[in-house]
């Protein structure tokens, strides 16, 4: 009986210590067409913001460029690109150092959006979802900005 209990405890210990591959993924990530990397920078300056990863000499990022000033960004609100055609000049999607510039935001699916939440402690929570005929991009980030 003791051997059976020891065996069950060993199995439970192994199961509880094993990690699911999903648990190993970084909490702050950028995923472009299935390639997921950890986000390591957020820049917000003037009329644009950029967020992405520069791991392994590959840059995966987006840059959102506004027509006028930074005041066009709505913090703490989900902004659908289809509703922001008048204030966003273009969006750069960079996948493995190749830049694709979208000036016609109508190329984005209707559920493509960004949300930047600015918290009182200087932290930013960024959530981005972009779908086009060429790209599927997701970003989840919680951290400080780099500038």
Coordinates of C-alpha atoms in Angstrom, one line a residue:
X1 CA 0.0 0.0 0.0
X2 CA 2.9 2.4 0.8
X3 CA 4.4 1.7 -2.6
X4 CA 1.2 2.6 -4.3
X5 CA 0.8 5.8 -2.4
X6 CA 4.4 6.7 -3.0
X7 CA 4.0 6.0 -6.7
X8 CA 0.8 8.2 -6.9
X9 CA 2.6 11.0 -5.0
X10 CA 5.5 10.8 -7.5
X11 CA 3.1 11.0 -10.4
X12 CA 1.3 13.9 -8.9
X13 CA 4.6 15.7 -8.3
X14 CA 5.7 15.2 -11.8
X15 CA 2.4 16.4 -13.3
X16 CA 2.4 19.5 -11.1
X17 CA 6.0 20.3 -11.9
X18 CA 5.7 19.9 -15.6
X19 CA 5.0 23.0 -17.6
X20 CA 2.6 23.4 -20.4
X21 CA 4.3 25.0 -23.4
X22 CA 1.7 27.9 -23.2
X23 CA 3.0 28.7 -19.7
X24 CA 6.5 29.3 -21.1
X25 CA 5.4 32.0 -23.5
X26 CA 6.2 35.5 -22.4
X27 CA 3.4 37.6 -20.9
X28 CA 4.5 40.6 -23.0
X29 CA 4.5 39.4 -26.6
X30 CA 4.2 40.4 -30.2
X31 CA 3.0 37.8 -32.6
X32 CA 3.3 38.4 -36.4
X33 CA 1.9 35.6 -38.6
X34 CA 2.4 33.1 -35.8
X35 CA 6.0 34.1 -34.9
X36 CA 5.9 35.1 -31.3
X37 CA 8.6 37.2 -29.6
X38 CA 8.8 39.1 -26.3
X39 CA 8.1 42.8 -26.5
X40 CA 11.1 44.8 -25.3
X41 CA 10.3 48.4 -26.2
X42 CA 7.4 50.9 -26.2
X43 CA 8.0 54.4 -27.6
X44 CA 5.4 57.1 -27.5
X45 CA 6.4 60.4 -28.9
X46 CA 4.8 63.2 -30.7
X47 CA 2.6 62.0 -33.5
X48 CA 3.4 58.3 -33.3
X49 CA 3.9 55.2 -31.1
X50 CA 5.9 52.1 -31.8
X51 CA 5.9 48.8 -29.9
X52 CA 7.8 45.6 -30.6
X53 CA 10.7 43.3 -30.3
X54 CA 14.2 43.4 -31.5
X55 CA 15.3 39.9 -30.4
X56 CA 17.8 37.8 -32.4
X57 CA 18.6 40.7 -34.8
X58 CA 15.0 40.5 -36.1
X59 CA 12.6 43.4 -35.6
X60 CA 8.9 42.6 -35.3
X61 CA 6.9 45.8 -34.5
X62 CA 4.2 48.2 -35.4
X63 CA 4.4 51.9 -35.7
X64 CA 1.2 54.0 -35.7
X65 CA 1.7 57.5 -37.2
X66 CA -0.9 60.1 -36.7
X67 CA -1.8 63.0 -39.1
X68 CA -1.6 65.7 -36.5
X69 CA -0.5 65.5 -32.9
X70 CA -0.3 62.9 -30.1
X71 CA -3.5 64.3 -28.7
X72 CA -5.3 62.2 -31.2
X73 CA -4.5 59.1 -29.2
X74 CA -7.4 58.1 -27.0
X75 CA -6.0 56.5 -23.8
X76 CA -8.1 53.8 -22.0
X77 CA -10.3 53.2 -25.0
X78 CA -10.3 50.5 -27.7
X79 CA -9.7 52.3 -31.0
X80 CA -10.8 50.5 -34.2
X81 CA -8.6 51.4 -37.1
X82 CA -11.7 51.5 -39.3
X83 CA -13.0 54.4 -37.2
X84 CA -9.6 56.2 -37.0
X85 CA -9.1 56.7 -40.8
X86 CA -9.3 60.5 -40.4
X87 CA -6.6 60.8 -37.7
X88 CA -4.1 58.0 -38.5
X89 CA -1.8 58.7 -41.5
X90 CA -0.3 55.2 -41.8
X91 CA 0.6 52.1 -39.9
X92 CA 3.9 50.2 -40.3
X93 CA 4.0 46.5 -39.7
X94 CA 7.5 45.2 -39.5
X95 CA 8.0 41.4 -39.7
X96 CA 11.6 40.2 -39.5
X97 CA 13.0 43.5 -40.7
X98 CA 10.7 43.8 -43.7
X99 CA 8.4 46.9 -43.4
X100 CA 4.9 47.0 -44.8
X101 CA 3.3 50.4 -44.8
X102 CA -0.5 50.5 -44.7
X103 CA -1.8 54.0 -45.8
X104 CA -5.2 52.6 -46.6
X105 CA -6.6 51.5 -43.3
X106 CA -9.5 49.9 -45.1
X107 CA -7.2 47.0 -45.7
X108 CA -7.5 46.1 -42.0
X109 CA -10.3 43.8 -40.9
X110 CA -13.2 45.5 -39.1
X111 CA -12.1 44.0 -35.8
X112 CA -8.5 45.4 -36.0
X113 CA -7.9 47.7 -33.1
X114 CA -5.4 49.1 -30.6
X115 CA -5.9 50.0 -26.9
X116 CA -3.4 51.9 -24.8
X117 CA -4.3 52.2 -21.1
X118 CA -2.2 54.6 -19.1
X119 CA -2.1 53.7 -15.5
X120 CA -1.4 56.1 -12.6
X121 CA 1.9 54.4 -11.7
X122 CA 3.5 55.2 -15.1
X123 CA 2.7 51.8 -16.5
X124 CA 1.1 51.2 -19.9
X125 CA -1.1 48.3 -20.9
X126 CA -1.1 47.9 -24.7
X127 CA -3.4 45.5 -26.6
X128 CA -3.2 45.4 -30.4
X129 CA -5.0 43.2 -32.9
X130 CA -4.5 43.7 -36.6
X131 CA -5.6 41.5 -39.5
X132 CA -5.0 42.1 -43.1
X133 CA -4.7 39.9 -46.2
X134 CA -0.9 39.7 -45.5
X135 CA -0.6 39.9 -41.7
X136 CA -2.1 38.7 -38.5
X137 CA -0.6 40.7 -35.6
X138 CA -1.3 40.5 -31.9
X139 CA 0.4 42.4 -29.1
X140 CA 0.0 42.2 -25.4
X141 CA 2.1 44.4 -23.2
X142 CA 2.2 45.7 -19.6
X143 CA 5.2 47.9 -18.7
X144 CA 6.8 51.3 -18.9
X145 CA 7.6 53.2 -22.0
X146 CA 11.2 53.6 -23.1
X147 CA 11.2 57.3 -23.7

